[in-house]
Coordinates of C-alpha atoms and ligand atoms in Angstrom, one line a residue:
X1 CA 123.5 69.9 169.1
X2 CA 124.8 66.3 168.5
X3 CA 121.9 63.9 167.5
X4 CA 122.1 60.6 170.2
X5 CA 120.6 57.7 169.1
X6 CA 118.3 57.1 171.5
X7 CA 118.0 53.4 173.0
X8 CA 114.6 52.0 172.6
X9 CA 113.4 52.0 176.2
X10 CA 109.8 52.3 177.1
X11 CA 107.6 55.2 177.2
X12 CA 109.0 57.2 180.8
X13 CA 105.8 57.2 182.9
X14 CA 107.3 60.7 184.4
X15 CA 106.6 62.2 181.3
X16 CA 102.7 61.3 181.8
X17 CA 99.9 63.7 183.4
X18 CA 96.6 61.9 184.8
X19 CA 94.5 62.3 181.7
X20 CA 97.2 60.7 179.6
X21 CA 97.9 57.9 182.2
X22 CA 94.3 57.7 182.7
X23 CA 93.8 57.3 179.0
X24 CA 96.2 54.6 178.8
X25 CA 94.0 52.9 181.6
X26 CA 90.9 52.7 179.7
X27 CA 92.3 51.8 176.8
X28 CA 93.4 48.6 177.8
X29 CA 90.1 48.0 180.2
X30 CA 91.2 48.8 183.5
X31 CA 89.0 52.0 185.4
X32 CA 90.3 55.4 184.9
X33 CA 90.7 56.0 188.5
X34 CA 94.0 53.5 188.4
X35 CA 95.8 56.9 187.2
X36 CA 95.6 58.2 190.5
X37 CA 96.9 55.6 192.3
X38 CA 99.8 55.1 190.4
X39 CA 100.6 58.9 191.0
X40 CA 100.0 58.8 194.8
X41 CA 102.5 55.5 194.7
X42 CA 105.1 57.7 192.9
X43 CA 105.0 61.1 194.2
X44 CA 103.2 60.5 197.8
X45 CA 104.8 57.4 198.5
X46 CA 107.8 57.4 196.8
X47 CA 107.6 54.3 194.9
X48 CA 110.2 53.6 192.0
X49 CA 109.0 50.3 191.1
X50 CA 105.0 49.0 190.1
X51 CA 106.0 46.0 192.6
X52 CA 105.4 48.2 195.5
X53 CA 102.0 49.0 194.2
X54 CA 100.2 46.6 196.4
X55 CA 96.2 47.6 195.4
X56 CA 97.1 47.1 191.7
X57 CA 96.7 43.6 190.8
X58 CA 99.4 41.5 189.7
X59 CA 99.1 41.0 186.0
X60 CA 98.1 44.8 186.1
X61 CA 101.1 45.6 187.6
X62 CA 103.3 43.3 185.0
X63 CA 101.7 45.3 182.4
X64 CA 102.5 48.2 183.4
X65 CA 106.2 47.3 184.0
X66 CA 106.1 45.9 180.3
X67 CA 104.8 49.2 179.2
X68 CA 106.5 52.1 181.3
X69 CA 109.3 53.0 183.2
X70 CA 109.4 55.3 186.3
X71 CA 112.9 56.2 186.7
X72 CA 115.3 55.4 183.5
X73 CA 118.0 57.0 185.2
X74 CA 120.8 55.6 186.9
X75 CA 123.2 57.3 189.7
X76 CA 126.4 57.1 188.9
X77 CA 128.0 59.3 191.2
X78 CA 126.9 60.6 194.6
X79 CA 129.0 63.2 197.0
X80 CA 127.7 63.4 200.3
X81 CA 129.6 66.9 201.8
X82 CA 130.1 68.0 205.2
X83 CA 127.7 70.5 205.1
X84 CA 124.7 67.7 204.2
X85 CA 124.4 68.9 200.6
X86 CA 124.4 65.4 197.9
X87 CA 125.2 66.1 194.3
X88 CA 124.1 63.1 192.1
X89 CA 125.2 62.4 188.8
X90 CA 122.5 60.4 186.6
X91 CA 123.1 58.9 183.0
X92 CA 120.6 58.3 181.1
X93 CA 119.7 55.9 178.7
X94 CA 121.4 57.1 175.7
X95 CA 124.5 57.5 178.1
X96 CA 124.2 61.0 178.4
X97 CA 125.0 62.4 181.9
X98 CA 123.5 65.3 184.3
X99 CA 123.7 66.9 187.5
X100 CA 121.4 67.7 190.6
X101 CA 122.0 68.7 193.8
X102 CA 120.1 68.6 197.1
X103 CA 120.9 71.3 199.9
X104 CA 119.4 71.7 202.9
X105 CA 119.6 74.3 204.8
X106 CA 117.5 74.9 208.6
X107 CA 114.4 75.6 207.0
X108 CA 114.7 74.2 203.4
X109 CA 115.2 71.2 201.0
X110 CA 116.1 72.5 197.7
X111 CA 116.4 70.9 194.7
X112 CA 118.8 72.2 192.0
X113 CA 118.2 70.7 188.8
X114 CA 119.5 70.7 185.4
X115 CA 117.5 71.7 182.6
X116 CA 119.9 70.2 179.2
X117 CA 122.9 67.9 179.0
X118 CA 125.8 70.2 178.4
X119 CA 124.6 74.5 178.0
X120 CA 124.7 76.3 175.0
X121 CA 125.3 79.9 176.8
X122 CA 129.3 78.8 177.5
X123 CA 129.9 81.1 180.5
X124 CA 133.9 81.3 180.5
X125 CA 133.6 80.6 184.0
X126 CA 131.6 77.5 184.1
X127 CA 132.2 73.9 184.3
X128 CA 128.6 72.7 182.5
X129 CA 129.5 75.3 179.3
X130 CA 132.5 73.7 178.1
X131 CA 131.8 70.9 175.4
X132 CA 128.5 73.1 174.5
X133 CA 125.0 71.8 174.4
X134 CA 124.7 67.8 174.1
X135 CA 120.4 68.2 174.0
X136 CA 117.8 69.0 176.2
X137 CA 116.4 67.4 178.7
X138 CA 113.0 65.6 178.5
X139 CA 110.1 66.5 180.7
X140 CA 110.5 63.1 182.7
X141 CA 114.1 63.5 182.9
X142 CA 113.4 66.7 184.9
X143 CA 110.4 65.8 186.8
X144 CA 112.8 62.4 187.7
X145 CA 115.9 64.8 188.9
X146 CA 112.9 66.1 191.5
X147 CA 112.3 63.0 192.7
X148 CA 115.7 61.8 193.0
X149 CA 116.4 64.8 195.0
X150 CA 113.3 64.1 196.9
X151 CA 114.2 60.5 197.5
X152 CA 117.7 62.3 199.6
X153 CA 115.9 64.8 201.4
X154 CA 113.8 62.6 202.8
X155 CA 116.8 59.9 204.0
X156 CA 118.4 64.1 205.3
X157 CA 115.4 63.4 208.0
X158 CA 112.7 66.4 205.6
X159 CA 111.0 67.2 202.7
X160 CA 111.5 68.5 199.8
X161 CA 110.6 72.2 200.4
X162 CA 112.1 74.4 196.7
X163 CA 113.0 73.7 193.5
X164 CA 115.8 75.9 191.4
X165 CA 116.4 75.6 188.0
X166 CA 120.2 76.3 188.4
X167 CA 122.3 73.2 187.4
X168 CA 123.6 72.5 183.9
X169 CA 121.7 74.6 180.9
X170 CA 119.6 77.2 180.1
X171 CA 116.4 76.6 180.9
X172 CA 114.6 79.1 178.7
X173 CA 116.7 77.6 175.9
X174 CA 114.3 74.2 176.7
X175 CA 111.3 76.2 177.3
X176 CA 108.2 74.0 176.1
X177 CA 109.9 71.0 178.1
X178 CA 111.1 73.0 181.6
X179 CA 107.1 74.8 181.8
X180 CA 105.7 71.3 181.3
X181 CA 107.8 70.2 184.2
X182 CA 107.3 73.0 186.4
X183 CA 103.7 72.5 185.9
X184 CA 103.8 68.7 186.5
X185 CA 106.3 69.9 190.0
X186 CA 103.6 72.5 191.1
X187 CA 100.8 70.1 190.4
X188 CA 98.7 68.7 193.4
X189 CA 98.8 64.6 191.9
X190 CA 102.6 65.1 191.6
X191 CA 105.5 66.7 193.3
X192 CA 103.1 69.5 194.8
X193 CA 106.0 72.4 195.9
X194 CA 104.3 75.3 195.2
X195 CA 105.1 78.0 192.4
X196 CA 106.6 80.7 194.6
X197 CA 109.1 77.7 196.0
X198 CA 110.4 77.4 192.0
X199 CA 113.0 79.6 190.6
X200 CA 114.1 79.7 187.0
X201 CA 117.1 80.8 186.9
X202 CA 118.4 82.3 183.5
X203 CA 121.1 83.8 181.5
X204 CA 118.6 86.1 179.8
X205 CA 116.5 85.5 176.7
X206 CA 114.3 88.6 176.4
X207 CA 111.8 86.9 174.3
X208 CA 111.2 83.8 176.7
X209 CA 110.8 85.9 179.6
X210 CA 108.4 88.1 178.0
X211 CA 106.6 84.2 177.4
X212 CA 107.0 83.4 180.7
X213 CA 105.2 86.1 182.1
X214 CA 101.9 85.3 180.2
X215 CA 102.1 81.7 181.9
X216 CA 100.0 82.8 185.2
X217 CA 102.5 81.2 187.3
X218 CA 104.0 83.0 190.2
X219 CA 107.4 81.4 189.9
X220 CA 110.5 83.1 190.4
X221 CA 112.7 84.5 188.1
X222 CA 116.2 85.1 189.0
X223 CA 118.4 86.5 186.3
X224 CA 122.5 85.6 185.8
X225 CA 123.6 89.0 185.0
X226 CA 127.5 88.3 186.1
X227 CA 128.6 91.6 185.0
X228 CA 127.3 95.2 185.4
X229 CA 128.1 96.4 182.1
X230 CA 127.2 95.3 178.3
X231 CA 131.3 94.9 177.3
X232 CA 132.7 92.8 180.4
X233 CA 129.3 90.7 180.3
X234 CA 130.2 90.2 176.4
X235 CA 134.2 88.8 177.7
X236 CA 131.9 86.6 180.4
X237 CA 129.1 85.3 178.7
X238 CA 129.3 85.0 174.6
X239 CA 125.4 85.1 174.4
X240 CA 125.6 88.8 175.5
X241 CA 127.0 89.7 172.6
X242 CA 123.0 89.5 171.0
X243 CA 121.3 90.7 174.4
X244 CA 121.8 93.9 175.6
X245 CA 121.3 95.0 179.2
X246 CA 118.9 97.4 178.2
X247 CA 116.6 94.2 176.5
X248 CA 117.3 92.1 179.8
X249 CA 116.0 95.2 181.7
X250 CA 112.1 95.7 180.1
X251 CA 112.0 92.2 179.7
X252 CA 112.4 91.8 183.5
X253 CA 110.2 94.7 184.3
X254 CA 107.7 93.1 182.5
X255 CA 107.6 90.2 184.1
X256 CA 107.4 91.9 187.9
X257 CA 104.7 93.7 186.4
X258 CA 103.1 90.4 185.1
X259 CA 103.7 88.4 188.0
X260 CA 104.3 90.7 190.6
X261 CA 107.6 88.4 192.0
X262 CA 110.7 90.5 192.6
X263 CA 114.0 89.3 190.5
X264 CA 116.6 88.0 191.8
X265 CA 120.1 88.9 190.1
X266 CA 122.8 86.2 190.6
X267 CA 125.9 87.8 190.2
X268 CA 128.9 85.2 190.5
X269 CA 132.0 87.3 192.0
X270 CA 134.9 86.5 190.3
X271 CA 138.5 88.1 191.9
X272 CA 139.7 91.0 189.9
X273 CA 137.2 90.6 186.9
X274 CA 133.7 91.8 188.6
X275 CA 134.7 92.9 191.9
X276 CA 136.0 96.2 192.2
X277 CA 134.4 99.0 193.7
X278 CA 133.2 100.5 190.1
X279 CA 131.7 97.2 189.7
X280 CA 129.3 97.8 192.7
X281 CA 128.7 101.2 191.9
X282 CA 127.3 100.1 188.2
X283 CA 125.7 96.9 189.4
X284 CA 123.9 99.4 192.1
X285 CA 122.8 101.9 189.1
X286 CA 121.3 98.6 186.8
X287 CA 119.6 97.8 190.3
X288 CA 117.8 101.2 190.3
X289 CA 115.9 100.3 187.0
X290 CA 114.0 97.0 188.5
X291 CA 112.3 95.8 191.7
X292 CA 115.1 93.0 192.5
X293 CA 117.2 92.0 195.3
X294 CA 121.0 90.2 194.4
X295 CA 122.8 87.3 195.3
X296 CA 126.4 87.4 195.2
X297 CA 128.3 83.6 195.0
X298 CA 132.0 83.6 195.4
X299 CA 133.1 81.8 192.5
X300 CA 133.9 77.5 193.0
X301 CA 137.2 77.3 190.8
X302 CA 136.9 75.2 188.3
X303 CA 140.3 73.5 187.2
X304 CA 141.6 74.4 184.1
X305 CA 139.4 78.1 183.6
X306 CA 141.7 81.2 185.0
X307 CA 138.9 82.2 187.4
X308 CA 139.6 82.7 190.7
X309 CA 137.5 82.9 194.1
X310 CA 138.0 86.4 195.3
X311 CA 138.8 86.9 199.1
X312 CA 135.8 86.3 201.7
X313 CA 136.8 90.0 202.9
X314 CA 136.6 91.5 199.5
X315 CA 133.0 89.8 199.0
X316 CA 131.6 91.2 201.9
X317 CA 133.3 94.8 200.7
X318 CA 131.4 94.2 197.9
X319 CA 128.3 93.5 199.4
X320 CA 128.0 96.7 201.8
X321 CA 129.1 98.9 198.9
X322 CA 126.0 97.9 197.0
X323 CA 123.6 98.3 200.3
X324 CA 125.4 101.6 200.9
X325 CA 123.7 102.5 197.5
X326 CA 120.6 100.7 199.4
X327 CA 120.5 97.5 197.2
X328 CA 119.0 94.6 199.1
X329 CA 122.1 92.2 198.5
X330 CA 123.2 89.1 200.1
X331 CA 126.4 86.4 199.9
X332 CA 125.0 82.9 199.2
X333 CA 127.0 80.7 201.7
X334 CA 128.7 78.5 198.9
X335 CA 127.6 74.7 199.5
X336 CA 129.1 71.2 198.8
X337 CA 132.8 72.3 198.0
X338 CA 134.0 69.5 198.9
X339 CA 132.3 67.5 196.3
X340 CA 132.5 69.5 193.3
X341 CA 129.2 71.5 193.9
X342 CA 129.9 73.9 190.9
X343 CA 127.7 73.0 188.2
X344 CA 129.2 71.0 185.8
X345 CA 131.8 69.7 187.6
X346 CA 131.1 66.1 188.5
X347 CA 130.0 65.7 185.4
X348 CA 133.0 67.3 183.7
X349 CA 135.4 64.8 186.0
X350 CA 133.5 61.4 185.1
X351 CA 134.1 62.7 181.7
X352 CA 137.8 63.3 182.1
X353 CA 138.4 60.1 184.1
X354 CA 136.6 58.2 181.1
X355 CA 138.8 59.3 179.0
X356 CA 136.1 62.4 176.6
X357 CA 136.0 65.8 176.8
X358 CA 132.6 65.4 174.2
X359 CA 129.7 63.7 174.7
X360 CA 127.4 62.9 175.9
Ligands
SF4_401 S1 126.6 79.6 184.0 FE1 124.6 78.7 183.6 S2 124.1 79.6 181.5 FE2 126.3 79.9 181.8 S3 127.3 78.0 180.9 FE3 126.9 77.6 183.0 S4 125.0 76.5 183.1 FE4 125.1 77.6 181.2

């Protein structure tokens, strides 16, 4: 991981939870209860500056600008597709840059968010891998993404409804960080989406999952798997070559058993590589060992990786082979082509166009 120097900015008030904004309240000899309206200003009423918090006075609310930020992001890059999804790209303070996504669908607003700057699993196949892990991302820095994403479903005419954990990195890789944030998301004073609307979304770290379990949270869990077998997930994922299937396998039954939320396997098709016949009959046979259901995505290309999108009729092939062997399977309609909706790619292009293929 490359070390940033970070710009000295003040404390992020997203990091902050009402005892330790409440704290700060009484220490400088203001009531307690202050904490609570500063929250419902942020997360009920969408504030992003202390200016709009009109029942604060005004010195208190120069103070608190002196002392805090809300949002220390800025959005550098927003695609607006056809199909209503918006991709934003946010730098950060040190200049590092990350991705999140609002799609809507008839009944949902979800947030996909990004969990590090960069990943260190380098998928072959994906846009956020290459260039590695830059560093993680702070609690505030994901709690912001949420409200950013809020902020566009709410000009989309809804609300916020989900949250996935699906954009650049590996969540479980930033664990301490992504379970503070979910909690601070699931929380009533904050973003208040409820724990069976999150979804993790991970390439598979036995040991974290086994964690995660013992959190008493009933989020989701939805498991990359890619590949049906140990040796073509080893040629797809380079992680792999440490995890096993089998590991992946009680790790995930032990969280159903935990948590009592089905996985979800996200299986990325890819034309030629996973998507033969024998393909579907193994995925089927790893499908028999848990309580899960899978999403198949036709891979987004992603210029320059020799991936390719395999044929809408050779999805949907795949699809009814696996519930002919009675796997409860599904095609996620792909979203936001037309803006680079792949994870990592925005990203990856304001890179190239300024001239780095590093960081941040
Ligand atoms: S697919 Fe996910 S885990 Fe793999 S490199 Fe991309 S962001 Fe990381």
């Amino acid at each position: 991981m490359s070390s940033l120097p970070l710009q000295s900015t003040p404390p992020h008030l997203l990091e902050m939870d009402p005892p330790a904004l409440s704290a700060w309240f009484t220490q400088h000899e203001e009531p307690s209860f202050r904490a609570k309206q500063v929250f419902q200003w942020i997360y009920e009423r969408g504030a992003t500056s202390f200016e709009e918090m009109t029942n604060l006075s005004k010195p208190l609310r120069e103070r608190l600008g002196q002392s805090f930020r809300i949002y220390k992001s800025e959005i550098i890059r927003r695609g607006v597709s056809s199909d209503g999804t918006v991709k934003l790209l946010l730098r950060w303070p040190d200049g590092a840059t990350s991705e999140c996504v609002m799609i809507p669908t008839e009944t949902r607003r979800t947030a996909c968010i990004s969990s590090q700057v960069g990943c260190p699993a380098q998928c072959r196949f994906c846009a956020s891998g290459i260039g590695g892990l830059v560093r993680n991302l702070t609690t505030g820095e994901i709690v912001e993404q949420v409200l950013r994403i809020s902020a566009e479903a709410t000009l989309a005419g809804g609300q916020l409804s989900n949250v996935v954990f699906m954009g650049l990195g590996e969540p479980l890789a930033n664990y301490d960080a992504v379970l503070r944030a979910v909690r601070m998301i699931n929380a009533p004073w904050g973003p208040n989406i409820g724990a069976r609307k999150i979804t993790i979304s991970t390439v598979g770290l036995p040991r974290m999952i086994h964690r995660l379990a013992g959190e008493g949270l009933q989020i989701n869990l939805a498991l990359s798997l890619h590949a049906p077998s140990d040796a073509l997930r080893q040629e797809l994922i380079p992680w792999a070559e440490r995890i096993g299937l089998e590991q992946l396998v009680d790790a995930c039954r032990h969280y159903f058993e935990k948590t009592g939320r089905e996985i979800t396997l996200e299986y990325i098709l890819l034309h030629n590589v996973n998507d033969r016949p024998q393909h579907a009959s193994q995925l089927a046979s790893f499908c028999r060992q848990l309580r899960c259901n899978v999403n198949l995505i036709r891979y987004n290309p992603v210029e320059g990786l020799p991936y390719e999108r395999p044929a809408s009729e050779a999805a949907h092939g795949f699809v009814e082979a696996l519930r002919r062997h009675g796997v409860n399977a599904h095609i996620r309609t792909s979203r936001g082509l037309d803006i680079d909706a792949a994870c990592g790619q925005l990203r990856r292009k304001e890179l190239a166009e300024a001239g780095t293929n590093s960081v941040p």
